[in-house]
Coordinates of C-alpha atoms in Angstrom, one line a residue:
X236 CA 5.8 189.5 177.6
X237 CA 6.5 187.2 174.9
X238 CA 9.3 188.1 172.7
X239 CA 8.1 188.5 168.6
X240 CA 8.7 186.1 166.1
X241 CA 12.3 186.9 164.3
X242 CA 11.5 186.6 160.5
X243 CA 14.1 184.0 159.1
X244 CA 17.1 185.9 157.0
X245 CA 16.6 185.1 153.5
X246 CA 20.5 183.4 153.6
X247 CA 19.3 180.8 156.5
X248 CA 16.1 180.4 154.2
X249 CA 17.9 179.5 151.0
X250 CA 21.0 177.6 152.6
X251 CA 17.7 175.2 155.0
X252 CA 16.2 175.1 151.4
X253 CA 19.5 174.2 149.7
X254 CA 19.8 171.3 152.6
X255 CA 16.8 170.1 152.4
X256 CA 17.0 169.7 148.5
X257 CA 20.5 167.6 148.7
X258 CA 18.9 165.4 151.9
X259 CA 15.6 164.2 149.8
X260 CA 17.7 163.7 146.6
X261 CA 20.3 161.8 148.5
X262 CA 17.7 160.0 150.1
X263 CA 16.2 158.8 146.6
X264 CA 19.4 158.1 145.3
X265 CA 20.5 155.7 148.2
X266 CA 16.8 154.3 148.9
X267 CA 16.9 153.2 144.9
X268 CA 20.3 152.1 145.2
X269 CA 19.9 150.0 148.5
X270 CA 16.6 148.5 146.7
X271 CA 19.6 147.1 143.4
X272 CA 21.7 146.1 145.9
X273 CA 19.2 144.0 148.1
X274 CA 17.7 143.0 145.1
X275 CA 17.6 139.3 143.2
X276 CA 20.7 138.0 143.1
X277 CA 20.1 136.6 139.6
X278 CA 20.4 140.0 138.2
X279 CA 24.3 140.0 139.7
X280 CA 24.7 136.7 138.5
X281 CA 23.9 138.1 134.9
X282 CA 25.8 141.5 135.6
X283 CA 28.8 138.6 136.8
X284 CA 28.7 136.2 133.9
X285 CA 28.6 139.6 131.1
X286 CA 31.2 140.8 132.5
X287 CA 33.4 137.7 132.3
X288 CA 31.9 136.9 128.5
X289 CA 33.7 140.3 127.7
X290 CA 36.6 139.9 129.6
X291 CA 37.2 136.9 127.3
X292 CA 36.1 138.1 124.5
X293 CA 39.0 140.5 124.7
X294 CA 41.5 137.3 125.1
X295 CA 40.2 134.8 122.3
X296 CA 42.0 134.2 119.3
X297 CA 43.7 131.5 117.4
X298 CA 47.4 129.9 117.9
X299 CA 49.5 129.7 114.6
X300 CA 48.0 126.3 113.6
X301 CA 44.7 127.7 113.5
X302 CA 43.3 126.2 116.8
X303 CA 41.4 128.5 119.6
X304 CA 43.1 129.6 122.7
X305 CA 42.3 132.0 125.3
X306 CA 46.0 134.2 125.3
X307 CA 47.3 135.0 127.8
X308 CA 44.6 133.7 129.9
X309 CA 43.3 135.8 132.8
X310 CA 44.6 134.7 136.1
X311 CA 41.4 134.8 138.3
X312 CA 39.5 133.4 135.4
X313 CA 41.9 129.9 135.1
X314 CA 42.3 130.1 139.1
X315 CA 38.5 129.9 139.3
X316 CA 37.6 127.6 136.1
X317 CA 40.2 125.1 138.5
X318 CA 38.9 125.9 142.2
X319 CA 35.1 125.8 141.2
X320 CA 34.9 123.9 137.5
X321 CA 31.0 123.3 138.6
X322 CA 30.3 126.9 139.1
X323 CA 31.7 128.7 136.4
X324 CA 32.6 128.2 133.3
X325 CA 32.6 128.8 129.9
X326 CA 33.0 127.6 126.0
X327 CA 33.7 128.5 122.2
X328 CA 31.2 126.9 119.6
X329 CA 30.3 128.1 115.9
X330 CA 27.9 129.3 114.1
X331 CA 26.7 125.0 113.4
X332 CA 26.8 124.8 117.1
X333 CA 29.7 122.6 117.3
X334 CA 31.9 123.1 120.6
X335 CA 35.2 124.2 119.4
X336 CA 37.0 124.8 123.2
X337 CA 35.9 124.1 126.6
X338 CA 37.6 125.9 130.0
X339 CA 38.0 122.6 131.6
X340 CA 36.8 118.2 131.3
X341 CA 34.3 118.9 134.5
X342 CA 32.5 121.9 132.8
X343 CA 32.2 120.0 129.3
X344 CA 31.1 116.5 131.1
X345 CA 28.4 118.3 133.3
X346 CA 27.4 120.9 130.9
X347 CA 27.4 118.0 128.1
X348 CA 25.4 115.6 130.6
X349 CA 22.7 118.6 131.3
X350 CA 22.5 118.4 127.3
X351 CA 22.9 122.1 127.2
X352 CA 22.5 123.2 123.4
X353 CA 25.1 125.7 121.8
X354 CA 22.7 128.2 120.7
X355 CA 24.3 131.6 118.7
X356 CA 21.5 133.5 120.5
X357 CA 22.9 137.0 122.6
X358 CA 22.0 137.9 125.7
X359 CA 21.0 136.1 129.1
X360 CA 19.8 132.5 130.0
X361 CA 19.2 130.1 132.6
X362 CA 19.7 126.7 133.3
X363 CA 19.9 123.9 135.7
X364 CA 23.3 121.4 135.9
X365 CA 24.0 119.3 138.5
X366 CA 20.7 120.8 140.6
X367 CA 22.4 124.3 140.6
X368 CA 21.0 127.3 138.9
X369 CA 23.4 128.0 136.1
X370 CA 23.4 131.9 134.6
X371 CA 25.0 132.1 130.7
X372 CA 25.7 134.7 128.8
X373 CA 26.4 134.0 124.9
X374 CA 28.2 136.5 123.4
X375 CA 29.7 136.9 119.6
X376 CA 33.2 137.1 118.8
X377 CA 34.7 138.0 115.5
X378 CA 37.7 136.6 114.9
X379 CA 39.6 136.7 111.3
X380 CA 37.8 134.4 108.7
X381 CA 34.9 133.8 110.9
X382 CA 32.7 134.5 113.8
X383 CA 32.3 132.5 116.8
X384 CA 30.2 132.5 120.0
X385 CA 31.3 132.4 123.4
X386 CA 29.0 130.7 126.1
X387 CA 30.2 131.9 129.8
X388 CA 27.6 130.0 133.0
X389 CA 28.1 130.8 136.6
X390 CA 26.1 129.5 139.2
X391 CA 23.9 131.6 141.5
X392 CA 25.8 130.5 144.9
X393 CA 28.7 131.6 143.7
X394 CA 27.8 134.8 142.7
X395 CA 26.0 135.2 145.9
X396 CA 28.9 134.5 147.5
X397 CA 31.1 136.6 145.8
X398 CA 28.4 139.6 146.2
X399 CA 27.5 138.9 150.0
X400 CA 29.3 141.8 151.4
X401 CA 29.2 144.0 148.4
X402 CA 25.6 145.5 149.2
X403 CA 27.0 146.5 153.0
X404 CA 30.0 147.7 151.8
X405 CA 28.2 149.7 149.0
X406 CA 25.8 151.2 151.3
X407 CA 28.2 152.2 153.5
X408 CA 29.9 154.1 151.1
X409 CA 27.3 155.3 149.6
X410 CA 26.1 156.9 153.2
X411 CA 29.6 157.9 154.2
X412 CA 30.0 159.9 150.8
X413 CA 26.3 161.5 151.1
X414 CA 26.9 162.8 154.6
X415 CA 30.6 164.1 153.9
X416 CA 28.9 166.0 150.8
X417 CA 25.9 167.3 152.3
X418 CA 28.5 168.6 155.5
X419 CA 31.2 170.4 153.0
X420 CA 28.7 171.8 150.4
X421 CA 26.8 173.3 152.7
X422 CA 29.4 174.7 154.6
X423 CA 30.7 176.3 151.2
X424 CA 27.1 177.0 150.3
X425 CA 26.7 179.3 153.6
X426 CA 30.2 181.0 152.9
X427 CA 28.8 181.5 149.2
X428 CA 25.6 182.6 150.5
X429 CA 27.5 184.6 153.3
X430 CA 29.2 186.5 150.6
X431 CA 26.3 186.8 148.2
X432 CA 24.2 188.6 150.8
X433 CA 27.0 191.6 151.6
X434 CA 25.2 193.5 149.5
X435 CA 21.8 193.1 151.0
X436 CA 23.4 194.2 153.8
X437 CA 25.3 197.1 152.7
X438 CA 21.6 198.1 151.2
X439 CA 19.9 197.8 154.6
X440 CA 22.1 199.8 156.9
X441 CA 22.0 202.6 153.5
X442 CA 18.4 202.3 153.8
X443 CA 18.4 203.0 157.4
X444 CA 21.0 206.5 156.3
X445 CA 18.5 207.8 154.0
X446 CA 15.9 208.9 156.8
X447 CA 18.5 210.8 158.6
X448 CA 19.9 212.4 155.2
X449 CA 17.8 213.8 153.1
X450 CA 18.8 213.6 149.0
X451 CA 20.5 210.6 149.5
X452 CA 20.1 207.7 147.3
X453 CA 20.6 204.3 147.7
X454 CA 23.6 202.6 145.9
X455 CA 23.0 200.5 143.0
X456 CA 26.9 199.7 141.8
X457 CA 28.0 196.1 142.9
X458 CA 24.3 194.8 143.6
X459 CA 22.7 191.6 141.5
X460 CA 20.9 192.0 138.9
X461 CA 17.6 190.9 140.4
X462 CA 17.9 193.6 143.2
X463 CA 19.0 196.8 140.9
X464 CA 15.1 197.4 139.8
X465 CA 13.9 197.3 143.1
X466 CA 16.7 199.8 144.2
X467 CA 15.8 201.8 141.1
X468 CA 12.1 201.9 142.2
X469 CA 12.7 202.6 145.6
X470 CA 15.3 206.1 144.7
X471 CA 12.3 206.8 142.2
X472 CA 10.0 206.7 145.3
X473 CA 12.1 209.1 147.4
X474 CA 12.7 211.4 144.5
X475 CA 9.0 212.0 144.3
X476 CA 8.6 212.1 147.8
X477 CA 10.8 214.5 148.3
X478 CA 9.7 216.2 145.2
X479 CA 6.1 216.8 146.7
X480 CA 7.3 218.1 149.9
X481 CA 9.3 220.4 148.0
X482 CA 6.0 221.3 146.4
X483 CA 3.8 222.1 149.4
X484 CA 6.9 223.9 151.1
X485 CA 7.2 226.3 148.2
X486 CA 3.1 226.5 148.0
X487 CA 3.2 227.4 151.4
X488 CA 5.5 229.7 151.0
X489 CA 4.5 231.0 148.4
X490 CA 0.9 231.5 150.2
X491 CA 1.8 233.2 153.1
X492 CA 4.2 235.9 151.0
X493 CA 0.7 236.4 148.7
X494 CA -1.5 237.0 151.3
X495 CA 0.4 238.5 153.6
X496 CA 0.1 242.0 151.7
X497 CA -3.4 242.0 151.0
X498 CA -4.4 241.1 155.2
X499 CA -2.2 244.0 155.7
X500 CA -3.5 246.2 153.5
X501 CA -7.2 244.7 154.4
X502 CA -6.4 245.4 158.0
X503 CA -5.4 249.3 157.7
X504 CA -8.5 249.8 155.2
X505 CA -10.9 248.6 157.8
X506 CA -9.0 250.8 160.6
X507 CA -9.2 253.5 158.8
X508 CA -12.9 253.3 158.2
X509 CA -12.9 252.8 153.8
X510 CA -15.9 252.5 152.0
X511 CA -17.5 248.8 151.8
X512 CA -17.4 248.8 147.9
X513 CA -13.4 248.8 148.3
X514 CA -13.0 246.6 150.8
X515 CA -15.5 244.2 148.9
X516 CA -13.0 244.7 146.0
X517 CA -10.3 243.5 147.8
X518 CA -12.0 240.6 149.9
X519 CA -12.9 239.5 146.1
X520 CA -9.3 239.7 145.1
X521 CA -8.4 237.5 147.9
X522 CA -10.9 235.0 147.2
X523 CA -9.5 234.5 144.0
X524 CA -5.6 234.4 145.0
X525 CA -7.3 231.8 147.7
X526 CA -8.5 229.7 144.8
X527 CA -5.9 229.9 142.6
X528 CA -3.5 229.0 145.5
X529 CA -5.7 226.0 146.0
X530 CA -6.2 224.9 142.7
X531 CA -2.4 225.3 142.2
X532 CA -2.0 222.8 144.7
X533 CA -4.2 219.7 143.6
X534 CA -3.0 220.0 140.2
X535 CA 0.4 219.9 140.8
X536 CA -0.6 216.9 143.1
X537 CA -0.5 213.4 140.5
X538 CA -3.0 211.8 142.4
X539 CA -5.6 214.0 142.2
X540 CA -6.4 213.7 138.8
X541 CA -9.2 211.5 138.0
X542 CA -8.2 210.0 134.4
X543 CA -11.6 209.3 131.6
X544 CA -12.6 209.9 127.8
X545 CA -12.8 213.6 127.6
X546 CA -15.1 216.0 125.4
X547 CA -13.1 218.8 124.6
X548 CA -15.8 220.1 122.4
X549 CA -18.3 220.3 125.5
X550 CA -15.5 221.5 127.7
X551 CA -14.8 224.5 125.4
X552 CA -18.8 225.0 125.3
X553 CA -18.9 225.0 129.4
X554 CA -15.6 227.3 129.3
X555 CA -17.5 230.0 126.8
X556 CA -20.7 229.8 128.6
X557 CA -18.6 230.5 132.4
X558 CA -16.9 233.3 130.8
X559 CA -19.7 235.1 128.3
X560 CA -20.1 237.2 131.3
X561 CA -16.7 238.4 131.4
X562 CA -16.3 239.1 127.9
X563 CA -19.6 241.1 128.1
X564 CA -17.9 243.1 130.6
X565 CA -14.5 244.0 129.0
X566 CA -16.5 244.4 125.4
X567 CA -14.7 241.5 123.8
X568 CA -16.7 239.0 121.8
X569 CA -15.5 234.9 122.4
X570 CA -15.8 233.1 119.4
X571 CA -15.3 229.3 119.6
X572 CA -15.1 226.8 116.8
X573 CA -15.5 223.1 118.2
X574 CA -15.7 221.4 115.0
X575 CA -12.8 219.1 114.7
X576 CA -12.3 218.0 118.4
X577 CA -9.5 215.4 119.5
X578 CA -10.8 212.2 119.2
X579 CA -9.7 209.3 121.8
X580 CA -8.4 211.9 124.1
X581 CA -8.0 210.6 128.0
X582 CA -7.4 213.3 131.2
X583 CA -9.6 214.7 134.2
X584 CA -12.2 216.8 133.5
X585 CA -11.7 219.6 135.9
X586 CA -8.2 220.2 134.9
X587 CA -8.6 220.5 131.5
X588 CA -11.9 223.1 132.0
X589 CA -9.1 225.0 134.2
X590 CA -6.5 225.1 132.0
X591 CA -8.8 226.3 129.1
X592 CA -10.6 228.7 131.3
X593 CA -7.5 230.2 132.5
X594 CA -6.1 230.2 128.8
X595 CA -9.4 232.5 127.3
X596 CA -9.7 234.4 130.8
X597 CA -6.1 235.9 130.6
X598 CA -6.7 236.3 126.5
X599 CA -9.8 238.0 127.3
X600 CA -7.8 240.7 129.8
X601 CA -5.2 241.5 127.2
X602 CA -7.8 241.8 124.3
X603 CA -9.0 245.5 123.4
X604 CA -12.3 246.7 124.1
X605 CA -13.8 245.3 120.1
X606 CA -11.6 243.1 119.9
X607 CA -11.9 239.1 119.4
X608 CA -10.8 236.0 121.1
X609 CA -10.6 233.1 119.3
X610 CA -10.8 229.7 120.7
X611 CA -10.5 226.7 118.2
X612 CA -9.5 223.3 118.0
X613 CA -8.3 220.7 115.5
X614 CA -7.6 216.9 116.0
X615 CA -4.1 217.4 117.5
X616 CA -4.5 220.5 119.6
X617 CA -6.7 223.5 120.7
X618 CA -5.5 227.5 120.1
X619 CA -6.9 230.7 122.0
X620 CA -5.6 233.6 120.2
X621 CA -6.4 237.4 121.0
X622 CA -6.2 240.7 119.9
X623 CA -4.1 242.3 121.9
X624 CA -0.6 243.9 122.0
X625 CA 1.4 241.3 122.3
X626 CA 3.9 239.7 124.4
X627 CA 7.7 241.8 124.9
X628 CA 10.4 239.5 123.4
X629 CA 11.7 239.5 127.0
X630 CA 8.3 238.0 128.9
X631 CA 8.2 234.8 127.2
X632 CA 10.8 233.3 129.6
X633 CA 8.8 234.3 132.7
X634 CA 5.4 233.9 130.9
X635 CA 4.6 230.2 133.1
X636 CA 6.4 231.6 136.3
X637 CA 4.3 231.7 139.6
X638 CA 3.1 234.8 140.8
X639 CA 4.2 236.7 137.5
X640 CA 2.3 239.5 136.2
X641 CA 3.2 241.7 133.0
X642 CA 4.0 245.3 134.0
X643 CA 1.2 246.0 131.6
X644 CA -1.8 244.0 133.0
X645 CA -4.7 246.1 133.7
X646 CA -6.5 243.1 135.8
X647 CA -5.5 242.4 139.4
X648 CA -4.9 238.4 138.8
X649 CA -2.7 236.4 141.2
X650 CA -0.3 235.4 138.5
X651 CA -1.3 231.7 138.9
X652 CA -3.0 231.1 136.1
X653 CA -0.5 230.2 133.2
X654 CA 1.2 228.5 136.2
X655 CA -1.7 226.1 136.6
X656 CA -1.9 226.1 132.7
X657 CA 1.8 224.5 132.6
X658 CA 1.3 221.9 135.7
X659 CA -2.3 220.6 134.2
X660 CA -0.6 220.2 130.5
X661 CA 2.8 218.7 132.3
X662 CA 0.8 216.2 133.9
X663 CA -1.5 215.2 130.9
X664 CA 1.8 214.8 128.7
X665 CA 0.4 217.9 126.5
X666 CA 2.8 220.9 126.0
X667 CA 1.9 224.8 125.8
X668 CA 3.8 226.5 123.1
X669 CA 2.7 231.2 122.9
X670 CA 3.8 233.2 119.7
X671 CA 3.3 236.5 118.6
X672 CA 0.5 236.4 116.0
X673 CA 0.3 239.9 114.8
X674 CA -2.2 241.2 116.2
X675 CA -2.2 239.7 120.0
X676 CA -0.8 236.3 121.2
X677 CA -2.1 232.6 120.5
X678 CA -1.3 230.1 123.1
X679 CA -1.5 226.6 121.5
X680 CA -2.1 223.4 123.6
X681 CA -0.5 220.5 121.6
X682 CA -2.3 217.0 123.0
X683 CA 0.1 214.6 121.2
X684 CA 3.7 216.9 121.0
X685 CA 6.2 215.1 119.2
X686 CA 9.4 213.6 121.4

């Protein structure tokens, strides 16, 4: 059985990363530099005779009778002038072109037989004396009173001479200091990286905790910045997770304690032989806590709701025309006014007929026989007000409780309803504010509540 591919750790993928970045750059660098060093030798003979031109440049000046002199004068420069006076070499002319100092009788007898011009021009040029290729470089010097120009020539043999080992030794170097630097940065880069990844790893074996220990959150103190949102998300995560399986074991819960009463009392009514009107009566009763149990459940569940433009005016139409029935019955005229509706207003469909069915179905069981609900609407929020007695100062903090029912209800509802009314309105971002309104209650659903 073959063993699974190990993903690579994300330190051994940014240290091979890290490597491989140094290795190509190097490998520009010393291709590029190899190409200089292996390159025309001319363009060492001209890096060889600039040098020099400024080396004396430093040195010129005149003695106290005016003439030119280079003081003091540098040893390898006299030593080669000497050794090799047909190699290198150099002189002093003015502005008129007349030669004012020359570095030795053989460089001003060949240079003077090659009829070399003294030209004030900067920069690099080439010439032939003797048969040899002859590299000057003319540079200006200002000296008090005047400015003069000094001519320095050095032949290409020399220079390729004096260079012959310099590329080898270069690129030696250069490869010697390239591999030292890749070996100790990346060894610091992995202790770095080694260091930097403690974290990750503290997260990983907490992650592994959290399944085992429920409620426990992962730690974001001492992690980098670019990991603290995902930690954030992933406790956010959890907390809803957990959150919804607190849910469904308190709806459970909550269903079996309902129901559990009403089977009884189902079961003893059919053993003792009751009338099928009564046990219809309760068989409907169940049915409803079944429903409102249900319903409970899915909207209480985020994912359920199915988000579009909604119509509360038609809504509130569908809502009166469910419930005409029921009015009819507890002699209570609805009475809707749909003329402003909220405009631009998003949600699902269902929920919103729920909560404003519940809302007018509990106002009509509290309303008088005569009496009126009212169910109207403005651009900002929708009101059901009845006629009845009221709500006891010491209700309104149980009013959205599950399974609550005032001592004074004459209907036999589960006590869901407001419930459902609270979770729908939660999830929308709306809020349900109930006053006193002399006569009854008024239950106002606010679609934009201020913060």
């Amino acid at each position: 059985m073959p063993w699974p591919n190990k993903p690579a750790s994300l330190q051994a993928r940014l240290l091979t990363a890290y490597l491989a970045a140094w290795l190509g750059t190097a490998a520009l660098v010393g291709g590029g530099l190899l190409i200089y060093l292996r390159g025309d030798p001319a363009r060492w003979a001209d890096h060889s005779s600039a040098e020099l031109a400024m080396e004396l440049a430093g040195t010129l000046a005149r003695d106290a009778e005016g003439r030119l002199a280079v003081a003091p004068a540098p040893e390898r420069v006299q030593w080669l002038t000497q050794v090799a006076p047909q190699d290198i070499g150099y002189r002093v002319f003015d502005a008129r072109g007349r030669v004012l100092m020359w570095s030795s009788p053989i460089t001003e007898a060949d240079w003077s037989a090659a009829r070399l011009p003294a030209s004030p021009l900067g920069g690099p040029t080439h010439a032939v004396v003797g048969g040899r290729p002859l590299r000057l470089w003319t540079q200006a010097v200002d000296l008090p009173g005047d400015t003069v120009w000094l001519q320095v020539g050095m032949s290409e043999r020399l220079v390729t001479i004096i260079h012959s080992g310099t590329a080898v030794r270069m690129g030696g170097t250069v490869a010697m200091t390239i591999v030292l630097s890749i070996a100790l940065l990346g060894l610091a880069q992995f202790f770095v990286l080694r260091q930097l990844m403690r974290p990750v790893r503290r997260l990983s074996r907490e992650a592994a905790d959290v399944v085992h220990q429920p409620g426990r959150r992962l730690e974001v103190a001492g992690l980098p910045s670019e990991l603290q949102p995902l930690v954030l998300a992933f406790n956010q995560s959890l907390a809803s997770v957990e959150l919804g399986f607190e849910r469904q074991l308190r709806f459970l819960a909550d269903a079996a304690h309902e129901l559990k009463t009403p089977l009884a009392l189902l079961r003893a009514q059919v053993e003792l032989g009751e009338k099928p009107a009564a046990l219809l009566e309760d068989i409907d009763h169940m049915t409803r806590q079944v429903q409102q149990l249900l319903l409970l459940a899915e909207v209480t569940e985020s994912r359920s709701y199915h988000p579009e433009p909604l119509d509360v005016a038609a809504i509130v139409d569908d809502v009166s025309r469910f419930l005409q029935p029921l009015a009819l019955r507890h002699r209570v005229l609805l009475w809707t006014d749909t003329a402003t509706p909220p405009p631009g207003l998003q949600g699902d469909r269902d929920a919103l007929f729920a909560l404003v069915k519940n809302l007018t179905e509990n106002a009509i069981s509290c309303s008088p026989a005569g009496g009126t609900v009212e169910v109207t609407m403005s651009p900002d929020a929708l009101v059901v007000r009845d006629q009845g007695s009221g709500i006891a100062p010491a209700h309104f903090e149980h009013l959205f409780k599950r399974f609550w029912r005032a001592p004074s209800r004459r209907d036999r509802g589960a006590g869901l309803g407001l419930a459902i009314c609270e979770a729908v309105s939660r999830a929308h971002g709306w809020r349900i504010t109930v006053r006193n309104a002399l006569p009854g209650a008024e239950f106002t659903l606010h679609f934009n509540p201020q913060p």
